[in-house]
Coordinates of C-alpha atoms in Angstrom, one line a residue:
Chain A
X23 CA -12.7 -20.3 -14.7
X24 CA -14.6 -20.7 -11.5
X25 CA -17.2 -18.3 -10.1
X26 CA -15.8 -14.9 -9.7
X27 CA -15.9 -13.6 -6.1
X28 CA -16.9 -10.0 -6.4
X29 CA -17.6 -8.0 -3.3
X30 CA -21.1 -6.9 -2.6
X31 CA -21.7 -3.5 -4.2
X32 CA -21.9 -0.7 -1.7
X33 CA -24.0 2.3 -2.1
X34 CA -22.0 5.5 -2.7
X35 CA -22.7 8.6 -0.8
X36 CA -25.4 10.5 -2.6
X37 CA -24.0 13.4 -4.5
X38 CA -27.1 15.5 -4.0
X39 CA -26.3 19.2 -4.1
X40 CA -23.1 18.7 -6.2
X41 CA -22.5 21.1 -9.0
X42 CA -21.8 18.3 -11.4
X43 CA -21.7 14.5 -11.6
X44 CA -18.6 12.6 -12.6
X45 CA -20.7 10.3 -14.6
X46 CA -22.1 13.1 -16.7
X47 CA -18.6 14.6 -17.3
X48 CA -17.5 11.3 -19.0
X49 CA -19.5 12.3 -22.1
X50 CA -17.1 15.2 -22.6
X51 CA -14.1 12.9 -22.9
X52 CA -14.1 11.1 -26.3
X53 CA -11.5 8.5 -25.2
X54 CA -13.6 7.3 -22.4
X55 CA -16.2 6.1 -24.9
X56 CA -13.6 3.9 -26.5
X57 CA -13.8 0.2 -25.5
X58 CA -10.4 -1.2 -24.4
X59 CA -9.9 -4.9 -24.9
X60 CA -13.7 -5.2 -25.5
X61 CA -14.6 -3.5 -22.2
X62 CA -15.4 0.0 -21.1
X63 CA -12.2 1.9 -20.1
X64 CA -11.5 2.4 -16.4
X65 CA -8.8 5.0 -16.5
X66 CA -7.0 5.2 -13.2
X67 CA -3.6 6.5 -14.3
X68 CA -4.4 10.2 -14.0
X69 CA -1.3 11.0 -12.0
X70 CA 0.7 10.0 -15.2
X71 CA -1.5 12.0 -17.5
X72 CA -5.2 12.9 -17.6
X73 CA -7.5 12.4 -20.5
X74 CA -8.6 15.5 -22.5
X75 CA -12.1 16.9 -22.8
X76 CA -13.5 17.6 -26.2
X77 CA -13.1 21.4 -25.6
X78 CA -9.3 21.0 -25.4
X79 CA -9.1 18.8 -28.5
X80 CA -11.4 21.2 -30.4
X81 CA -9.3 24.2 -29.3
X82 CA -6.2 22.5 -30.7
X83 CA -7.8 21.7 -34.0
X84 CA -9.3 25.2 -34.2
X85 CA -5.9 26.8 -33.7
X86 CA -4.3 24.9 -36.6
X87 CA -7.3 25.4 -38.8
X88 CA -8.0 29.1 -38.0
X89 CA -5.2 30.8 -36.1
X90 CA -1.8 29.2 -36.8
X91 CA 1.0 31.7 -37.0
X92 CA 4.1 32.5 -34.9
X93 CA 3.7 34.7 -31.9
X94 CA 5.2 38.0 -30.7
X95 CA 6.7 39.0 -34.1
X96 CA 4.4 39.0 -37.0
X97 CA 2.8 42.2 -38.3
X98 CA 0.1 40.3 -40.0
X99 CA -3.4 39.5 -38.8
X100 CA -3.0 35.8 -38.0
X101 CA 0.2 36.4 -35.9
X102 CA -1.7 39.1 -34.0
X103 CA -4.6 36.8 -33.4
X104 CA -2.3 33.9 -32.4
X105 CA -0.4 36.1 -30.0
X106 CA -3.6 37.3 -28.4
X107 CA -4.8 33.7 -27.9
X108 CA -1.4 32.7 -26.5
X109 CA -1.4 35.6 -24.0
X110 CA -4.9 34.9 -23.0
X111 CA -3.8 31.5 -21.7
X112 CA -1.1 33.3 -19.7
X113 CA -3.8 35.5 -18.1
X114 CA -6.0 32.5 -17.4
X115 CA -3.1 30.7 -15.7
X116 CA -2.3 33.8 -13.7
X117 CA -5.9 34.0 -12.4
X118 CA -6.2 30.2 -11.9
X119 CA -3.3 30.1 -9.4
X120 CA -3.7 33.6 -8.0
X121 CA -0.4 35.2 -9.2
X122 CA 0.0 38.9 -9.0
X123 CA 1.0 39.5 -12.6
X124 CA 1.3 37.7 -16.0
X125 CA 5.0 38.6 -15.8
X126 CA 5.2 35.8 -13.1
X127 CA 3.9 33.1 -15.5
X128 CA 6.5 31.4 -17.6
X129 CA 5.6 28.7 -20.1
X130 CA 7.9 25.7 -20.2
X131 CA 7.7 22.1 -21.6
X132 CA 6.5 20.7 -18.3
X133 CA 7.0 20.5 -14.6
X134 CA 10.5 19.0 -15.1
X135 CA 11.6 21.9 -17.2
X136 CA 10.2 24.4 -14.8
X137 CA 12.2 22.8 -11.9
X138 CA 15.3 22.6 -14.1
X139 CA 14.9 26.3 -15.0
X140 CA 14.9 27.3 -11.3
X141 CA 17.6 24.9 -10.3
X142 CA 20.0 26.2 -12.9
X143 CA 19.1 29.9 -13.1
X144 CA 18.6 30.5 -9.4
X145 CA 21.8 28.6 -8.5
X146 CA 23.9 30.6 -10.9
X147 CA 22.8 33.9 -9.3
X148 CA 22.3 32.9 -5.7
X149 CA 24.1 29.7 -4.6
X150 CA 27.7 29.4 -3.2
X151 CA 29.7 26.3 -2.3
X152 CA 28.6 25.1 1.1
X153 CA 25.0 26.3 0.7
X154 CA 22.3 23.7 1.2
X155 CA 19.2 22.6 -0.7
X156 CA 16.5 20.7 1.1
X157 CA 14.2 18.2 -0.5
X158 CA 12.1 15.4 0.9
X159 CA 12.1 11.7 0.7
X160 CA 8.8 11.6 -1.2
X161 CA 10.0 13.6 -4.2
X162 CA 9.6 12.6 -7.9
X163 CA 12.9 12.1 -9.7
X164 CA 12.4 15.4 -11.5
X165 CA 12.6 17.2 -8.1
X166 CA 15.7 15.3 -7.1
X167 CA 18.0 14.9 -10.1
X168 CA 18.1 18.6 -11.2
X169 CA 19.3 19.5 -7.7
X170 CA 21.8 16.7 -7.6
X171 CA 23.3 18.1 -10.9
X172 CA 23.4 21.7 -9.5
X173 CA 25.0 20.4 -6.3
X174 CA 27.7 18.6 -8.2
X175 CA 28.5 21.6 -10.3
X176 CA 28.3 24.3 -7.7
X177 CA 29.6 22.5 -4.5
X178 CA 26.2 22.8 -2.9
X179 CA 24.9 20.2 -0.4
X180 CA 21.7 18.3 -0.9
X181 CA 19.8 17.3 2.2
X182 CA 16.7 15.1 2.5
X183 CA 13.8 15.4 4.9
X184 CA 12.7 11.9 6.1
X185 CA 9.1 10.8 6.4
X186 CA 7.0 9.6 9.3
X187 CA 5.6 6.1 9.3
X188 CA 2.3 7.5 8.0
X189 CA 4.1 8.8 4.9
X190 CA 4.0 12.4 5.9
X191 CA 6.8 14.9 6.1
X192 CA 8.7 14.5 9.4
X193 CA 8.2 18.0 10.7
X194 CA 10.7 17.9 13.6
X195 CA 13.4 16.5 11.2
X196 CA 12.5 19.3 8.7
X197 CA 13.0 21.9 11.4
X198 CA 16.3 20.3 12.5
X199 CA 17.6 20.3 8.9
X200 CA 16.6 23.8 8.2
X201 CA 19.3 26.4 8.9
X202 CA 20.8 29.6 7.7
X203 CA 22.8 27.4 5.2
X204 CA 19.5 26.4 3.6
X205 CA 19.0 28.4 0.4
X206 CA 16.3 26.4 -1.3
X207 CA 13.6 24.1 -0.1
X208 CA 12.0 22.2 -3.0
X209 CA 9.0 20.1 -2.1
X210 CA 6.1 18.4 -3.7
X211 CA 2.7 19.9 -2.9
X212 CA 1.2 16.4 -3.3
X213 CA 3.1 13.1 -3.5
X214 CA 2.6 11.3 -6.8
X215 CA 2.8 8.0 -5.0
X216 CA 1.3 8.3 -1.5
X217 CA -1.1 11.2 -2.3
X218 CA 0.2 13.0 0.8
X219 CA -0.7 16.7 0.8
X220 CA 2.3 18.6 2.3
X221 CA 1.7 21.6 4.5
X222 CA 3.1 24.1 2.0
X223 CA 2.1 27.2 3.8
X224 CA 3.9 26.1 7.0
X225 CA 6.9 24.9 5.1
X226 CA 7.2 28.3 3.4
X227 CA 6.9 30.2 6.6
X228 CA 9.6 28.1 8.3
X229 CA 11.9 28.3 5.2
X230 CA 11.5 32.1 4.9
X231 CA 12.3 32.5 8.6
X232 CA 15.9 31.2 7.8
X233 CA 16.0 33.1 4.5
X234 CA 15.5 30.1 2.2
X235 CA 13.4 30.3 -1.0
X236 CA 10.7 27.6 -1.7
X237 CA 9.9 25.8 -4.9
X238 CA 6.7 23.8 -4.9
X239 CA 6.3 20.9 -7.3
X240 CA 2.6 21.3 -7.9
X241 CA 2.2 18.7 -10.7
X242 CA 0.0 16.5 -8.6
X243 CA -1.8 19.3 -6.7
X244 CA -3.1 21.7 -9.3
X245 CA -5.5 19.1 -10.9
X246 CA -7.0 18.2 -7.5
X247 CA -7.2 21.2 -5.2
X248 CA -7.5 25.0 -5.3
X249 CA -4.0 26.6 -5.4
X250 CA -3.3 30.2 -4.6
X251 CA 0.4 31.0 -4.9
X252 CA 0.0 34.3 -3.0
X253 CA -1.7 32.6 -0.1
X254 CA 0.9 29.9 -0.1
X255 CA 3.6 32.6 -0.3
X256 CA 5.9 30.2 -2.1
X257 CA 8.6 31.6 -4.3
X258 CA 8.2 29.2 -7.2
X259 CA 5.4 26.9 -8.2
X260 CA 5.8 24.4 -11.1
X261 CA 3.1 22.3 -12.8
X262 CA 2.1 20.6 -16.1
X263 CA -0.9 21.2 -18.3
X264 CA -1.2 17.5 -19.3
X265 CA -1.9 16.4 -15.8
X266 CA -4.8 18.9 -15.5
X267 CA -6.8 17.9 -18.7
X268 CA -4.6 20.0 -21.0
X269 CA -2.3 19.1 -23.8
X270 CA 1.1 17.5 -23.4
X271 CA 4.3 19.5 -23.8
X272 CA 3.2 22.6 -21.8
X273 CA 4.3 23.4 -18.3
X274 CA 4.1 26.5 -16.1
X275 CA 6.6 28.1 -13.8
X276 CA 5.3 30.7 -11.5
X277 CA 7.9 32.8 -9.8
X278 CA 7.8 35.9 -7.7
X279 CA 8.7 38.8 -10.0
X280 CA 11.6 40.2 -8.0
X281 CA 13.3 36.8 -8.0
X282 CA 12.7 36.2 -11.7
X283 CA 14.1 39.7 -12.4
X284 CA 17.2 38.8 -10.5
X285 CA 17.8 35.5 -12.2
X286 CA 19.7 35.1 -15.4
X287 CA 18.0 33.5 -18.5
X288 CA 18.0 29.8 -18.6
X289 CA 18.3 29.4 -22.4
X290 CA 19.4 31.8 -25.1
X291 CA 17.6 32.3 -28.4
X292 CA 14.7 34.1 -30.0
X293 CA 11.9 35.7 -28.0
X294 CA 14.1 36.1 -24.9
X295 CA 16.1 39.0 -26.2
X296 CA 15.4 42.7 -26.6
X297 CA 18.3 43.4 -28.9
X298 CA 21.3 41.4 -30.2
X299 CA 24.7 42.5 -31.5
X300 CA 27.8 40.5 -31.5
X301 CA 29.2 42.7 -28.7
X302 CA 26.2 42.7 -26.4
X303 CA 22.7 41.2 -26.1
X304 CA 20.0 42.8 -24.0
X305 CA 17.5 40.4 -22.5
X306 CA 13.8 40.8 -22.9
X307 CA 11.5 41.6 -20.0
X308 CA 9.6 39.1 -18.0
X309 CA 8.2 36.6 -18.7
X310 CA 9.8 36.4 -22.2
X311 CA 13.3 36.4 -20.7
X312 CA 12.7 32.8 -19.8
X313 CA 10.9 31.7 -23.0
X314 CA 13.7 31.2 -25.6
X315 CA 12.6 30.0 -29.0
X316 CA 9.2 29.5 -30.6
X317 CA 7.0 28.2 -27.8
X318 CA 4.5 25.4 -28.0
X319 CA 1.9 27.8 -29.3
X320 CA -1.0 25.5 -30.3
X321 CA -0.9 23.5 -27.1
X322 CA -0.6 26.6 -24.9
X323 CA -3.6 28.1 -26.7
X324 CA -5.6 24.9 -26.2
X325 CA -4.4 24.7 -22.5
X326 CA -6.8 27.6 -21.8
X327 CA -9.8 25.3 -22.6
X328 CA -8.6 23.0 -19.9
X329 CA -8.4 25.9 -17.4
X330 CA -11.9 27.0 -18.4
X331 CA -13.1 23.4 -17.9
X332 CA -11.7 23.3 -14.4
X333 CA -13.0 26.7 -13.5
X334 CA -16.4 25.6 -14.7
X335 CA -16.2 22.6 -12.3
X336 CA -14.8 24.8 -9.5
X337 CA -11.6 23.5 -7.9
X338 CA -13.1 23.3 -4.4
X339 CA -15.9 21.1 -5.8
X340 CA -13.3 19.0 -7.6
X341 CA -11.4 18.6 -4.3
X342 CA -14.6 17.6 -2.4
X343 CA -15.8 15.1 -4.9
X344 CA -12.4 13.4 -5.4
X345 CA -12.0 13.3 -1.6
X346 CA -15.2 11.3 -1.4
X347 CA -14.1 9.0 -4.1
X348 CA -10.7 8.5 -2.6
X349 CA -12.3 7.6 0.8
X350 CA -14.6 5.2 -0.9
X351 CA -11.6 3.6 -2.7
X352 CA -9.5 3.3 0.4
X353 CA -12.3 1.5 2.2
X354 CA -13.0 -0.8 -0.7
X355 CA -9.3 -1.7 -1.2
X356 CA -8.8 -2.4 2.5
X357 CA -11.5 -5.0 2.2
X358 CA -9.7 -7.0 -0.5
X359 CA -7.7 -9.8 1.2
X360 CA -3.9 -9.3 0.9
X361 CA -4.1 -5.6 -0.1
X362 CA -1.4 -3.4 1.4
X363 CA -1.9 0.3 1.1
X364 CA 1.2 2.5 1.4
X365 CA 1.0 5.6 3.5
X366 CA -1.8 6.9 5.8
X367 CA -1.4 10.6 5.5
X368 CA -4.1 12.6 7.3
X369 CA -4.4 15.0 4.4
X370 CA -4.3 13.2 1.0
X371 CA -5.6 13.4 -2.6
X372 CA -5.1 12.0 -6.0
X373 CA -3.2 8.7 -5.7
X374 CA -3.4 5.5 -3.8
X375 CA -0.3 3.2 -3.9
X376 CA -0.9 -0.4 -3.0
X377 CA 0.2 -4.0 -3.5
X378 CA -1.6 -7.3 -3.5
X379 CA 0.2 -9.8 -1.4
X380 CA 1.7 -12.6 -3.5
X381 CA 1.2 -10.8 -6.9
X382 CA 4.0 -8.7 -8.3
X383 CA 2.5 -5.3 -9.3
X384 CA 3.6 -5.8 -12.9
X385 CA 1.6 -9.0 -13.1
X386 CA -1.3 -7.3 -11.5
X387 CA -1.1 -4.5 -14.1
X388 CA -1.3 -7.0 -16.9
X389 CA -4.3 -8.8 -15.4
X390 CA -6.2 -5.5 -14.8
X391 CA -5.3 -4.3 -18.3
X392 CA -7.1 -7.3 -19.7
X393 CA -10.2 -6.0 -17.9
X394 CA -9.8 -2.6 -19.5
X395 CA -8.5 -1.1 -16.3
X396 CA -5.5 1.2 -16.6
X397 CA -3.3 1.7 -13.6
X398 CA 0.4 2.5 -13.2
X399 CA 2.8 -0.1 -11.8
X400 CA 6.5 0.3 -11.0
X401 CA 8.5 2.8 -9.0
X402 CA 6.6 5.9 -10.2
X403 CA 9.8 7.8 -10.8
X404 CA 10.3 7.9 -7.1
X405 CA 12.9 5.2 -6.4
X406 CA 14.1 6.7 -3.0
X407 CA 10.5 6.6 -1.8
X408 CA 10.3 2.9 -3.0
X409 CA 13.4 2.2 -1.0
X410 CA 11.9 3.9 2.0
X411 CA 8.7 1.8 1.6
X412 CA 11.0 -1.3 1.3
X413 CA 9.4 -2.4 -2.0
X414 CA 10.7 -2.6 -5.5
X415 CA 7.5 -1.4 -7.0
X416 CA 3.8 -0.8 -6.3
X417 CA 0.6 -0.5 -8.1
X418 CA -1.0 2.9 -8.1
X419 CA -4.6 4.0 -8.8
X420 CA -4.9 7.8 -9.3
X421 CA -8.2 9.6 -9.9
X422 CA -9.6 12.3 -12.1
X423 CA -12.8 14.3 -12.2
X424 CA -14.5 11.7 -14.5
X425 CA -13.8 8.7 -12.2
X426 CA -16.8 7.2 -10.6
X427 CA -17.7 4.7 -7.8
X428 CA -18.3 2.2 -10.6
X429 CA -14.6 2.6 -11.7
X430 CA -13.5 1.8 -8.1
X431 CA -15.8 -1.2 -8.0
X432 CA -14.4 -2.5 -11.3
X433 CA -10.9 -2.1 -9.9
X434 CA -11.8 -4.0 -6.8
X435 CA -13.4 -6.8 -8.9
X436 CA -10.2 -6.8 -11.0
X437 CA -8.2 -7.4 -7.8
X438 CA -10.4 -10.4 -6.9
X439 CA -10.0 -11.7 -10.4
X440 CA -6.2 -11.4 -10.1
X441 CA -6.2 -13.3 -6.8
X442 CA -8.2 -16.0 -8.4
X443 CA -6.1 -16.1 -11.5
X444 CA -2.9 -16.5 -9.5
X445 CA -4.5 -19.1 -7.2
X446 CA -4.5 -17.0 -4.1
Chain B
X20 CA -9.0 -14.3 -20.1
X21 CA -7.8 -16.7 -22.8
X22 CA -5.0 -14.3 -23.7
X23 CA -3.9 -14.1 -20.1
X24 CA -3.8 -17.9 -19.8
X25 CA -1.5 -17.9 -23.0
X26 CA 0.8 -15.6 -21.1
X27 CA 0.6 -17.1 -17.7
X28 CA 0.6 -20.8 -18.6
X29 CA 0.4 -23.2 -15.6
X30 CA 4.1 -24.1 -15.9
X31 CA 5.0 -20.4 -15.6
X32 CA 2.9 -20.0 -12.5
X33 CA 4.4 -23.2 -11.1
X34 CA 8.0 -22.0 -11.7
X35 CA 7.1 -18.6 -10.1
X36 CA 5.8 -20.3 -7.0
X37 CA 8.6 -22.8 -6.8
X38 CA 11.5 -21.4 -8.7
X39 CA 14.2 -24.1 -9.5
X40 CA 17.9 -23.5 -8.8
X41 CA 16.9 -20.6 -6.6
X42 CA 19.9 -20.4 -4.4
X43 CA 23.4 -19.1 -4.1
X44 CA 26.1 -21.2 -5.7
X45 CA 29.0 -21.3 -3.3
X46 CA 31.5 -22.6 -5.9
X47 CA 30.3 -20.2 -8.7
X48 CA 33.1 -19.1 -11.0
X49 CA 31.0 -16.1 -12.3
X50 CA 28.3 -13.9 -10.7
X51 CA 26.3 -11.3 -12.6
X52 CA 23.6 -8.8 -11.6
X53 CA 20.7 -7.9 -13.8
X54 CA 18.2 -5.1 -13.2
X55 CA 14.9 -4.1 -14.9
X56 CA 14.6 -0.3 -14.3
X57 CA 11.0 -0.3 -15.4
X58 CA 9.6 -2.6 -12.7
X59 CA 12.4 -2.9 -10.3
X60 CA 13.1 -6.6 -10.9
X61 CA 16.5 -7.7 -9.8
X62 CA 18.4 -10.9 -10.4
X63 CA 21.7 -12.3 -9.4
X64 CA 23.0 -15.2 -11.5
X65 CA 25.6 -17.7 -10.3
X66 CA 27.5 -19.8 -12.9
X67 CA 30.0 -22.6 -12.5
X68 CA 31.8 -22.8 -15.8
X69 CA 34.2 -25.6 -16.7
X70 CA 35.8 -26.3 -20.0
X71 CA 33.5 -23.9 -21.9
X72 CA 30.5 -25.6 -20.4
X73 CA 27.9 -24.4 -17.9
X74 CA 28.4 -27.1 -15.3
X75 CA 26.0 -25.5 -12.8
X76 CA 23.8 -22.4 -12.6
X77 CA 21.5 -20.8 -10.0
X78 CA 19.8 -17.5 -9.4
X79 CA 18.5 -15.2 -6.6
X80 CA 16.4 -12.1 -6.8
X81 CA 12.9 -10.7 -6.9
X82 CA 10.6 -10.0 -9.7
X83 CA 7.3 -10.6 -11.4
X84 CA 5.9 -14.0 -12.3
X85 CA 7.3 -13.8 -15.9
X86 CA 10.8 -12.8 -14.9
X87 CA 11.0 -15.3 -12.1
X88 CA 9.7 -18.2 -14.1
X89 CA 11.9 -17.2 -17.1
X90 CA 15.0 -17.3 -14.9
X91 CA 13.9 -20.6 -13.4
X92 CA 13.3 -22.3 -16.7
X93 CA 16.4 -20.8 -18.2
X94 CA 18.6 -22.3 -15.5
X95 CA 17.1 -25.7 -16.2
X96 CA 17.5 -25.3 -20.0
X97 CA 21.1 -24.2 -20.1
X98 CA 22.6 -26.4 -17.4
X99 CA 25.2 -28.7 -19.1
X100 CA 25.2 -26.7 -22.3
X101 CA 28.3 -25.1 -23.8
X102 CA 28.6 -21.4 -23.9
X103 CA 27.8 -21.4 -27.7
X104 CA 24.8 -23.6 -27.2
X105 CA 23.5 -21.4 -24.4
X106 CA 23.9 -18.2 -26.5
X107 CA 22.2 -19.9 -29.5
X108 CA 19.3 -20.9 -27.2
X109 CA 19.0 -17.2 -26.1
X110 CA 18.7 -16.2 -29.8
X111 CA 16.0 -18.8 -30.3
X112 CA 14.2 -17.7 -27.1
X113 CA 14.5 -14.0 -28.1
X114 CA 12.8 -14.8 -31.4
X115 CA 10.1 -16.7 -29.6
X116 CA 9.1 -13.9 -27.3
X117 CA 9.6 -11.0 -29.7
X118 CA 8.5 -12.7 -32.9
X119 CA 11.5 -11.1 -34.6
X120 CA 14.8 -12.6 -35.7
X121 CA 17.5 -10.8 -33.7
X122 CA 20.0 -8.9 -35.8
X123 CA 23.3 -10.7 -35.9
X124 CA 21.5 -14.0 -35.3
X125 CA 23.5 -17.0 -36.6
X126 CA 22.2 -18.7 -39.8
X127 CA 22.6 -22.2 -38.4
X128 CA 19.7 -24.4 -37.5
X129 CA 17.8 -23.2 -34.4
X130 CA 18.2 -25.3 -31.3
X131 CA 15.1 -26.9 -29.8
X132 CA 13.4 -24.7 -27.3
X133 CA 12.0 -27.5 -25.2
X134 CA 10.3 -26.2 -22.1
X135 CA 11.1 -22.6 -23.1
X136 CA 8.2 -22.8 -25.6
X137 CA 5.9 -22.1 -22.7
X138 CA 6.9 -18.4 -23.0
X139 CA 5.4 -18.1 -26.5
X140 CA 2.4 -16.0 -25.1
X141 CA 4.8 -13.2 -24.2
X142 CA 4.9 -12.2 -27.9
X143 CA 1.3 -10.8 -27.5
X144 CA 2.4 -8.6 -24.6
X145 CA 5.3 -6.4 -25.9
X146 CA 5.7 -4.6 -22.5
X147 CA 6.5 -7.9 -20.9
X148 CA 9.3 -8.9 -23.2
X149 CA 11.8 -7.3 -20.9
X150 CA 10.6 -9.3 -18.0
X151 CA 11.1 -12.6 -20.0
X152 CA 14.5 -11.7 -21.2
X153 CA 16.1 -10.1 -18.1
X154 CA 17.6 -13.4 -16.9
X155 CA 18.9 -14.2 -20.4
X156 CA 20.5 -10.8 -20.9
X157 CA 22.1 -11.3 -17.5
X158 CA 23.3 -14.8 -18.6
X159 CA 24.8 -13.4 -21.8
X160 CA 26.7 -10.7 -19.9
X161 CA 28.0 -13.4 -17.5
X162 CA 29.1 -15.7 -20.3
X163 CA 30.8 -12.8 -22.1
X164 CA 32.6 -11.9 -18.8
X165 CA 31.1 -8.4 -18.5
X166 CA 31.3 -6.9 -15.1
X167 CA 28.7 -4.1 -15.1
X168 CA 25.1 -4.6 -14.0
X169 CA 22.8 -5.5 -16.9
X170 CA 19.8 -3.3 -17.4
X171 CA 17.0 -4.2 -19.8
X172 CA 16.1 -0.5 -20.3

């Protein structure tokens, strides 16, 4: 192997005055201590799932060792304690996103299930043939397919808002597509590919003006920026615990109480009923009406540790520090010969999608993996967006609170290594 | 980096940069699409079959180095072979890249892999097996006369 051409290291902006240092946070994440292929792990696949701090792992262990029981039914001590811990997470979520009441916080399996819940339940109560649902060209498959299924079943029309060449929502097209026929606007808060932050408050205002309800897919936003659902005034907000340092298998659906009240249950079973006879079943009150069956108790209890962790860091500070790192990464990537970065949104966070000219992203992913660098390659569950970009696949680096300037430098060095390896 | 060189041997990089039989076959008797959902790789395979024999074969498409090189070497390896010989070669290739005998594999002697042996490094990279076998799955579908697009997912 010939000499490696690594770019000259640049000095990062000093983080003086910051509440915390990413470098120091790394100690709280056991997996980041693990060597991968003999090298320190550079984890840049946070948009897929984040790593878990020790507090979350401990909370999960503690639940099973000290609290395990079913919730909302037992008369015994452990069930009471488990129920209390479970409901404490609900309160923590309510405060974290600024909801009015815990009745507006529904636990699901993840963002996908949260969106499906709204798609099916809302459409049964409110949608008629000929009505329209508006999504955007940058949506994740989980904010496309449920609506396609609803449209097919209920004779509703799905419309798509195009993007500008910068990878932002085309606002004039959005306004053109919005009409009194529009009943639902479902939009990502932050694109999982381009990192674009959509102007949700403005979208909600415009949608409400024509009488449409707005669902926000917040999976890629909640881990990166402060979210206040009352300030956004959205009708529904969906996100996943595992993308915000919490356990897998837990999602949240926030919904305005009056809408959730009017919507029929999504699934039938235990916990969602008040009384059952073979003649008639009375549904439980909110939020339990939408939580059929034994929930993912342990992971929901442990999820609270993730929220406590983010509260400690302060979401505004998370946003500020990640913004700096993203800027640093964009500059560093631009300097690598042959790098193409997709999208130039004015307001962005989280993810950077890119390709290295002459190297298929899949090959690039393999080369970086050998260096202990984890990125995502492929279509990122956003094939319509890939078609719009005119590529089959891209590489994607996505950041979390523990990522440092050194991580970015190692990524850049990995790109140079890949160029050399493939004789570019 | 030694593992990487095992995967991306020079011959593979050469076939990726200069794929052989990379064209449309105007007198093809069969045409088959293949698609790898995971990475978006697409291949179109053109075959001219005569008397149970692959008289000519070519491909078009876009994909990673492994899938492009695999398709390229495959076209060289199966040209002139009978359908049965080509399918037996796929079985041998599949064993090479997965390290497992495929269920339903014939008990007869394995055909010689020849140049295909250059893909032995794929075995150490399980996520890349689909890249290496996309062209072959597409070939098998073409030989079996299936119409639908092949997917390696």
